[in-house]
PDB file of C-alpha atoms in Angstrom:
ATOM      1  CA  UNK A1058       5.810   3.195  70.298  1.00 75.00           C
ATOM      2  CA  UNK A1059       6.017   7.041  70.526  1.00 84.00           C
ATOM      3  CA  UNK A1060       9.874   7.972  69.100  1.00 91.00           C
ATOM      4  CA  UNK A1061      11.429  10.240  68.100  1.00 95.00           C
ATOM      5  CA  UNK A1062      14.934  10.721  66.450  1.00 96.00           C
ATOM      6  CA  UNK A1063      17.468  13.711  66.150  1.00 97.00           C
ATOM      7  CA  UNK A1064      20.690  12.054  63.692  1.00 96.00           C
ATOM      8  CA  UNK A1065      22.597  15.067  64.618  1.00 95.00           C
ATOM      9  CA  UNK A1066      24.581  14.824  67.748  1.00 94.00           C
ATOM     10  CA  UNK A1067      26.739  17.736  67.058  1.00 96.00           C
ATOM     11  CA  UNK A1068      26.249  20.630  65.058  1.00 97.00           C
ATOM     12  CA  UNK A1069      28.659  23.348  64.549  1.00 97.00           C
ATOM     13  CA  UNK A1070      27.916  26.626  62.479  1.00 97.00           C
ATOM     14  CA  UNK A1071      29.198  29.672  62.306  1.00 97.00           C
ATOM     15  CA  UNK A1072      28.103  33.266  63.230  1.00 97.00           C
ATOM     16  CA  UNK A1073      25.732  34.534  61.214  1.00 97.00           C
ATOM     17  CA  UNK A1074      24.566  31.182  58.602  1.00 97.00           C
ATOM     18  CA  UNK A1075      21.389  29.079  58.365  1.00 97.00           C
ATOM     19  CA  UNK A1076      20.685  26.113  60.618  1.00 97.00           C
ATOM     20  CA  UNK A1077      18.769  23.240  60.237  1.00 98.00           C
ATOM     21  CA  UNK A1078      18.426  20.853  63.220  1.00 98.00           C
ATOM     22  CA  UNK A1079      16.611  17.363  61.901  1.00 98.00           C
ATOM     23  CA  UNK A1080      13.753  16.136  63.875  1.00 98.00           C
ATOM     24  CA  UNK A1081      12.108  12.443  63.104  1.00 97.00           C
ATOM     25  CA  UNK A1082       9.060  11.043  65.056  1.00 95.00           C
ATOM     26  CA  UNK A1083       7.281   7.920  64.848  1.00 91.00           C
ATOM     27  CA  UNK A1084       3.193   8.510  66.723  1.00 85.00           C
ATOM     28  CA  UNK A1085       0.269   6.489  65.469  1.00 76.00           C
ATOM     29  CA  UNK A1086      -1.800   9.205  65.745  1.00 78.00           C
ATOM     30  CA  UNK A1087      -1.731  13.469  64.735  1.00 79.00           C
ATOM     31  CA  UNK A1088       1.433  14.727  66.449  1.00 87.00           C
ATOM     32  CA  UNK A1089       1.865  17.226  68.865  1.00 90.00           C
ATOM     33  CA  UNK A1090       5.615  18.192  68.686  1.00 94.00           C
ATOM     34  CA  UNK A1091       7.702  20.904  70.119  1.00 95.00           C
ATOM     35  CA  UNK A1092      11.095  21.815  70.004  1.00 97.00           C
ATOM     36  CA  UNK A1093      13.357  22.661  73.424  1.00 96.00           C
ATOM     37  CA  UNK A1094      16.779  24.572  74.095  1.00 96.00           C
ATOM     38  CA  UNK A1095      18.307  24.156  77.136  1.00 92.00           C
ATOM     39  CA  UNK A1096      21.900  25.818  78.176  1.00 88.00           C
ATOM     40  CA  UNK A1097      24.467  24.856  80.738  1.00 81.00           C
ATOM     41  CA  UNK A1098      22.777  24.181  83.905  1.00 74.00           C
ATOM     42  CA  UNK A1099      19.887  25.780  82.914  1.00 80.00           C
ATOM     43  CA  UNK A1100      15.873  24.254  82.564  1.00 84.00           C
ATOM     44  CA  UNK A1101      14.188  23.622  79.035  1.00 91.00           C
ATOM     45  CA  UNK A1102      13.060  26.438  78.099  1.00 92.00           C
ATOM     46  CA  UNK A1103      10.298  25.959  74.937  1.00 93.00           C
ATOM     47  CA  UNK A1104      10.993  27.594  71.752  1.00 96.00           C
ATOM     48  CA  UNK A1105       8.091  26.157  69.792  1.00 95.00           C
ATOM     49  CA  UNK A1106       4.912  23.593  69.499  1.00 93.00           C
ATOM     50  CA  UNK A1107       3.001  22.781  66.497  1.00 93.00           C
ATOM     51  CA  UNK A1108      -0.962  21.550  66.899  1.00 87.00           C
ATOM     52  CA  UNK A1109      -2.335  21.739  64.251  1.00 82.00           C
ATOM     53  CA  UNK A1110      -2.686  24.972  61.086  1.00 84.00           C
ATOM     54  CA  UNK A1111      -0.260  25.969  59.124  1.00 87.00           C
ATOM     55  CA  UNK A1112       2.618  23.370  59.328  1.00 91.00           C
ATOM     56  CA  UNK A1113       5.403  26.318  59.644  1.00 96.00           C
ATOM     57  CA  UNK A1114       5.684  27.543  62.957  1.00 95.00           C
ATOM     58  CA  UNK A1115       7.494  30.121  64.336  1.00 96.00           C
ATOM     59  CA  UNK A1116       9.032  30.648  67.622  1.00 96.00           C
ATOM     60  CA  UNK A1117      10.998  32.899  70.120  1.00 95.00           C
ATOM     61  CA  UNK A1118      14.761  33.959  69.549  1.00 94.00           C
ATOM     62  CA  UNK A1119      14.141  33.924  65.539  1.00 96.00           C
ATOM     63  CA  UNK A1120      13.154  30.252  65.458  1.00 97.00           C
ATOM     64  CA  UNK A1121      10.655  28.231  63.188  1.00 97.00           C
ATOM     65  CA  UNK A1122       9.548  24.871  62.236  1.00 98.00           C
ATOM     66  CA  UNK A1123       8.113  23.418  59.806  1.00 96.00           C
ATOM     67  CA  UNK A1124       5.842  20.163  59.811  1.00 95.00           C
ATOM     68  CA  UNK A1125       6.157  17.326  57.248  1.00 94.00           C
ATOM     69  CA  UNK A1126       3.797  14.906  57.955  1.00 92.00           C
ATOM     70  CA  UNK A1127       5.200  12.973  55.028  1.00 92.00           C
ATOM     71  CA  UNK A1128       8.079  12.929  55.432  1.00 94.00           C
ATOM     72  CA  UNK A1129       7.481  12.774  59.292  1.00 94.00           C
ATOM     73  CA  UNK A1130       9.275  15.596  60.111  1.00 96.00           C
ATOM     74  CA  UNK A1131       9.623  18.601  62.225  1.00 97.00           C
ATOM     75  CA  UNK A1132      13.069  20.569  61.443  1.00 98.00           C
ATOM     76  CA  UNK A1133      14.138  23.270  62.960  1.00 98.00           C
ATOM     77  CA  UNK A1134      15.677  26.274  61.167  1.00 98.00           C
ATOM     78  CA  UNK A1135      16.898  29.651  62.109  1.00 98.00           C
ATOM     79  CA  UNK A1136      18.673  31.714  59.068  1.00 97.00           C
ATOM     80  CA  UNK A1137      20.995  33.701  61.133  1.00 97.00           C
ATOM     81  CA  UNK A1138      22.779  31.821  64.323  1.00 97.00           C
ATOM     82  CA  UNK A1139      24.013  33.963  66.715  1.00 96.00           C
ATOM     83  CA  UNK A1140      26.517  32.991  69.300  1.00 95.00           C
ATOM     84  CA  UNK A1141      24.069  32.788  72.439  1.00 94.00           C
ATOM     85  CA  UNK A1142      22.542  30.213  70.142  1.00 96.00           C
ATOM     86  CA  UNK A1143      24.722  27.443  71.544  1.00 96.00           C
ATOM     87  CA  UNK A1144      22.758  24.948  73.543  1.00 96.00           C
ATOM     88  CA  UNK A1145      21.157  21.949  73.371  1.00 95.00           C
ATOM     89  CA  UNK A1146      18.023  21.376  71.559  1.00 97.00           C
ATOM     90  CA  UNK A1147      15.185  18.824  72.038  1.00 97.00           C
ATOM     91  CA  UNK A1148      12.740  17.781  69.994  1.00 97.00           C
ATOM     92  CA  UNK A1149       9.269  15.855  71.513  1.00 96.00           C
ATOM     93  CA  UNK A1150       6.317  14.652  70.771  1.00 93.00           C
ATOM     94  CA  UNK A1151       3.326  14.439  73.152  1.00 88.00           C
ATOM     95  CA  UNK A1152       1.676  11.389  73.832  1.00 82.00           C
ATOM     96  CA  UNK A1153      -1.909  12.565  74.675  1.00 76.00           C
ATOM     97  CA  UNK A1154      -3.000   9.047  76.053  1.00 76.00           C
ATOM     98  CA  UNK A1155       0.099   7.976  78.343  1.00 76.00           C
ATOM     99  CA  UNK A1156      -0.770  11.278  80.328  1.00 75.00           C
ATOM    100  CA  UNK A1157       0.816  13.584  78.178  1.00 81.00           C
ATOM    101  CA  UNK A1158       3.912  12.646  78.583  1.00 88.00           C
ATOM    102  CA  UNK A1159       6.564  13.648  76.718  1.00 92.00           C
ATOM    103  CA  UNK A1160       9.210  12.097  74.753  1.00 93.00           C
ATOM    104  CA  UNK A1161      11.986  13.234  74.133  1.00 95.00           C
ATOM    105  CA  UNK A1162      14.508  12.748  71.152  1.00 96.00           C
ATOM    106  CA  UNK A1163      18.504  12.616  72.886  1.00 94.00           C
ATOM    107  CA  UNK A1164      18.843  15.783  71.768  1.00 95.00           C
ATOM    108  CA  UNK A1165      21.375  18.382  69.197  1.00 97.00           C
ATOM    109  CA  UNK A1166      24.294  20.246  70.659  1.00 96.00           C
ATOM    110  CA  UNK A1167      24.623  23.284  68.350  1.00 97.00           C
ATOM    111  CA  UNK A1168      28.296  24.699  68.981  1.00 97.00           C
ATOM    112  CA  UNK A1169      28.712  28.089  67.229  1.00 97.00           C
ATOM    113  CA  UNK A1170      31.997  29.841  66.037  1.00 96.00           C
ATOM    114  CA  UNK A1171      32.692  33.274  65.313  1.00 89.00           C
TER     115      UNK A1171
ATOM    116  CA  UNK B 855       7.031  35.406  84.350  1.00 74.00           C
ATOM    117  CA  UNK B 856       5.475  33.409  86.147  1.00 79.00           C
ATOM    118  CA  UNK B 857       8.201  29.443  85.951  1.00 89.00           C
ATOM    119  CA  UNK B 858       8.351  26.517  88.317  1.00 93.00           C
ATOM    120  CA  UNK B 859      11.131  26.234  90.597  1.00 94.00           C
ATOM    121  CA  UNK B 860      12.805  23.522  92.386  1.00 96.00           C
ATOM    122  CA  UNK B 861      14.807  23.402  95.054  1.00 95.00           C
ATOM    123  CA  UNK B 862      17.784  22.021  95.687  1.00 96.00           C
ATOM    124  CA  UNK B 863      19.572  22.759  93.090  1.00 94.00           C
ATOM    125  CA  UNK B 864      22.201  20.188  93.473  1.00 96.00           C
ATOM    126  CA  UNK B 865      21.880  16.889  96.196  1.00 97.00           C
ATOM    127  CA  UNK B 866      24.086  14.932  97.225  1.00 97.00           C
ATOM    128  CA  UNK B 867      23.488  11.635  99.046  1.00 97.00           C
ATOM    129  CA  UNK B 868      24.634   7.950 100.102  1.00 97.00           C
ATOM    130  CA  UNK B 869      23.137   4.970  98.560  1.00 97.00           C
ATOM    131  CA  UNK B 870      20.032   3.705 100.779  1.00 97.00           C
ATOM    132  CA  UNK B 871      19.262   7.354 101.729  1.00 97.00           C
ATOM    133  CA  UNK B 872      16.364   8.809 101.280  1.00 97.00           C
ATOM    134  CA  UNK B 873      15.820  12.394  99.337  1.00 98.00           C
ATOM    135  CA  UNK B 874      13.203  14.630  98.198  1.00 97.00           C
ATOM    136  CA  UNK B 875      13.100  16.267  95.213  1.00 98.00           C
ATOM    137  CA  UNK B 876      10.838  19.875  96.008  1.00 97.00           C
ATOM    138  CA  UNK B 877       9.433  21.336  93.471  1.00 97.00           C
ATOM    139  CA  UNK B 878       7.664  24.475  92.712  1.00 96.00           C
ATOM    140  CA  UNK B 879       4.582  24.691  90.014  1.00 95.00           C
ATOM    141  CA  UNK B 880       3.187  27.423  88.094  1.00 93.00           C
ATOM    142  CA  UNK B 881       0.206  29.120  90.349  1.00 90.00           C
ATOM    143  CA  UNK B 882      -2.792  28.506  88.338  1.00 87.00           C
ATOM    144  CA  UNK B 883      -1.388  24.828  86.657  1.00 91.00           C
ATOM    145  CA  UNK B 884      -2.774  21.359  87.226  1.00 89.00           C
ATOM    146  CA  UNK B 885      -0.740  19.350  85.572  1.00 91.00           C
ATOM    147  CA  UNK B 886       2.389  18.360  87.385  1.00 94.00           C
ATOM    148  CA  UNK B 887       5.167  15.824  86.054  1.00 95.00           C
ATOM    149  CA  UNK B 888       8.608  15.113  86.427  1.00 97.00           C
ATOM    150  CA  UNK B 889      11.103  14.056  84.369  1.00 97.00           C
ATOM    151  CA  UNK B 890      14.857  12.821  84.706  1.00 96.00           C
ATOM    152  CA  UNK B 891      17.934  12.793  82.436  1.00 93.00           C
ATOM    153  CA  UNK B 892      21.000  10.497  83.414  1.00 94.00           C
ATOM    154  CA  UNK B 893      24.027  12.515  81.511  1.00 90.00           C
ATOM    155  CA  UNK B 894      24.394  11.875  78.231  1.00 85.00           C
ATOM    156  CA  UNK B 895      21.349  10.367  77.650  1.00 88.00           C
ATOM    157  CA  UNK B 896      17.257  11.614  76.633  1.00 90.00           C
ATOM    158  CA  UNK B 897      15.453  13.331  79.005  1.00 94.00           C
ATOM    159  CA  UNK B 898      12.892  10.278  79.539  1.00 95.00           C
ATOM    160  CA  UNK B 899       9.385  10.697  81.325  1.00 95.00           C
ATOM    161  CA  UNK B 900       8.850   9.484  84.716  1.00 97.00           C
ATOM    162  CA  UNK B 901       5.772  10.324  85.913  1.00 95.00           C
ATOM    163  CA  UNK B 902       2.050  12.934  85.561  1.00 92.00           C
ATOM    164  CA  UNK B 903      -0.781  13.542  88.180  1.00 92.00           C
ATOM    165  CA  UNK B 904      -3.252  15.148  88.140  1.00 90.00           C
ATOM    166  CA  UNK B 905      -6.610  15.853  90.289  1.00 88.00           C
ATOM    167  CA  UNK B 906      -4.536  14.195  94.041  1.00 90.00           C
ATOM    168  CA  UNK B 907      -3.329  11.317  91.773  1.00 92.00           C
ATOM    169  CA  UNK B 908      -0.539   9.864  90.095  1.00 94.00           C
ATOM    170  CA  UNK B 909      -1.868   9.843  85.361  1.00 90.00           C
ATOM    171  CA  UNK B 910       1.170   8.192  84.160  1.00 91.00           C
ATOM    172  CA  UNK B 911       4.093   6.640  85.007  1.00 94.00           C
ATOM    173  CA  UNK B 912       6.625   4.550  83.003  1.00 93.00           C
ATOM    174  CA  UNK B 913       8.497   1.582  83.825  1.00 92.00           C
ATOM    175  CA  UNK B 914      11.592   3.632  85.712  1.00 93.00           C
ATOM    176  CA  UNK B 915       9.287   4.877  88.233  1.00 95.00           C
ATOM    177  CA  UNK B 916       8.789   1.745  90.939  1.00 93.00           C
ATOM    178  CA  UNK B 917       7.957   1.586  94.580  1.00 94.00           C
ATOM    179  CA  UNK B 918      10.451   2.810  95.254  1.00 96.00           C
ATOM    180  CA  UNK B 919       9.308   6.172  93.779  1.00 97.00           C
ATOM    181  CA  UNK B 920       6.735   8.647  95.486  1.00 97.00           C
ATOM    182  CA  UNK B 921       5.367  11.883  94.521  1.00 97.00           C
ATOM    183  CA  UNK B 922       2.951  13.968  96.795  1.00 94.00           C
ATOM    184  CA  UNK B 923       0.847  17.716  96.490  1.00 91.00           C
ATOM    185  CA  UNK B 924       1.445  18.131 100.627  1.00 86.00           C
ATOM    186  CA  UNK B 925      -0.260  21.575 100.048  1.00 86.00           C
ATOM    187  CA  UNK B 926      -1.664  23.598  97.482  1.00 78.00           C
ATOM    188  CA  UNK B 927       1.246  24.662  96.084  1.00 86.00           C
ATOM    189  CA  UNK B 928       4.601  22.741  96.531  1.00 93.00           C
ATOM    190  CA  UNK B 929       5.176  19.202  94.615  1.00 96.00           C
ATOM    191  CA  UNK B 930       7.263  16.607  95.558  1.00 97.00           C
ATOM    192  CA  UNK B 931       9.013  13.588  94.614  1.00 98.00           C
ATOM    193  CA  UNK B 932      10.893  10.924  96.240  1.00 97.00           C
ATOM    194  CA  UNK B 933      13.404   8.750  96.186  1.00 97.00           C
ATOM    195  CA  UNK B 934      12.944   6.487  99.501  1.00 96.00           C
ATOM    196  CA  UNK B 935      16.552   3.826  99.017  1.00 95.00           C
ATOM    197  CA  UNK B 936      18.481   5.570  96.612  1.00 96.00           C
ATOM    198  CA  UNK B 937      20.631   3.728  94.254  1.00 96.00           C
ATOM    199  CA  UNK B 938      23.549   4.763  92.127  1.00 97.00           C
ATOM    200  CA  UNK B 939      21.729   4.517  89.348  1.00 96.00           C
ATOM    201  CA  UNK B 940      19.404   7.696  90.520  1.00 97.00           C
ATOM    202  CA  UNK B 941      22.165   9.838  89.517  1.00 97.00           C
ATOM    203  CA  UNK B 942      20.676  11.988  87.054  1.00 97.00           C
ATOM    204  CA  UNK B 943      18.985  15.503  86.171  1.00 95.00           C
ATOM    205  CA  UNK B 944      15.493  15.360  87.239  1.00 97.00           C
ATOM    206  CA  UNK B 945      13.396  17.781  86.343  1.00 96.00           C
ATOM    207  CA  UNK B 946       9.637  19.726  87.522  1.00 97.00           C
ATOM    208  CA  UNK B 947       7.179  20.509  84.813  1.00 95.00           C
ATOM    209  CA  UNK B 948       3.918  21.688  84.856  1.00 94.00           C
ATOM    210  CA  UNK B 949       0.897  22.610  82.744  1.00 91.00           C
ATOM    211  CA  UNK B 950      -2.144  24.648  83.101  1.00 88.00           C
ATOM    212  CA  UNK B 951      -4.484  22.517  81.771  1.00 78.00           C
ATOM    213  CA  UNK B 952      -4.946  18.537  81.587  1.00 63.00           C
ATOM    214  CA  UNK B 953      -5.711  19.041  77.535  1.00 64.00           C
ATOM    215  CA  UNK B 954      -2.609  17.172  74.985  1.00 59.00           C
ATOM    216  CA  UNK B 955      -2.133  21.242  73.586  1.00 65.00           C
ATOM    217  CA  UNK B 956      -1.032  22.697  76.915  1.00 78.00           C
ATOM    218  CA  UNK B 957       2.291  23.585  76.628  1.00 86.00           C
ATOM    219  CA  UNK B 958       4.650  21.431  79.960  1.00 91.00           C
ATOM    220  CA  UNK B 959       6.700  24.196  81.778  1.00 92.00           C
ATOM    221  CA  UNK B 960       9.812  22.951  83.345  1.00 94.00           C
ATOM    222  CA  UNK B 961      11.773  24.031  86.203  1.00 94.00           C
ATOM    223  CA  UNK B 962      15.637  24.414  85.865  1.00 92.00           C
ATOM    224  CA  UNK B 963      16.537  21.293  87.797  1.00 94.00           C
ATOM    225  CA  UNK B 964      17.772  19.050  90.762  1.00 96.00           C
ATOM    226  CA  UNK B 965      20.992  17.808  90.584  1.00 96.00           C
ATOM    227  CA  UNK B 966      21.194  14.417  92.343  1.00 97.00           C
ATOM    228  CA  UNK B 967      24.521  12.705  93.130  1.00 97.00           C
ATOM    229  CA  UNK B 968      24.639   9.062  94.644  1.00 97.00           C
ATOM    230  CA  UNK B 969      27.822   8.051  96.419  1.00 97.00           C
TER     231      UNK B 969
END
C-alpha cells in the first residue's frame, strides 16, 4: 500500500539558516511526489512536484527537493529560511491506480525563530 | 490566477443534521476531489469524481456521504446525518486532466464542527 512518512513533527530553525524536511515514501511503481505547504487558516499550496527526469526539482519560494529512489526519499530543502516560511509542510505521493488520490504524510510544522 | 473556492468557510451543525459543503473548481478542470483533515491528523482522501461519476472512494466515504456536480460550476459534498467524528476540515481539489501527472489545486477548506 502507498504511504508517506515525515519523521519530524516539529522543526525549529533560525531565520537565515538552511532547512531540510524529510520525506520517505512507499509505493510500488514510479512515484509522483509532491510537497504542499499550509499556512494557518489557509488551504494547501503546491510548492513543487516530481514526475520524472531530473531528480532535483525547483519550486516556488526558493524551495527545492531531491528524489532519491535508492532511499525512497523526497526531502525538501531551502538554503536560507525566512520568517514567512513558518507553516506546516506536507509530502504526498500520487496513487494513480486509485483515482489519482494523493496520499499525504502527517506533516512537519516549521517554526522560524528570529 | 484561477483558484478553487469553497463555501462556507466554517459550518457548525448539530449531530444528525445534513450538511452540504460547496466547492467551485477551476473552470476548465475535469477531475474533482474531496479530502478531509481531522484536527491533528493527516489529510485523508475521501473521493475522486470524473465525467459525472465517482472514480474512487475511500473506506471513509460510506453511505452517509455523497457527491454531486449539480451544474457546470459547483461540486458538492453532502453528509446525510452528521456524527461527532465528522468534525474536520474538508478540502476540495481539482485538476485539469485525468492524468496522474496533473497537479491538484486545493481550495481553502471548510471547517465543519458537529456538536
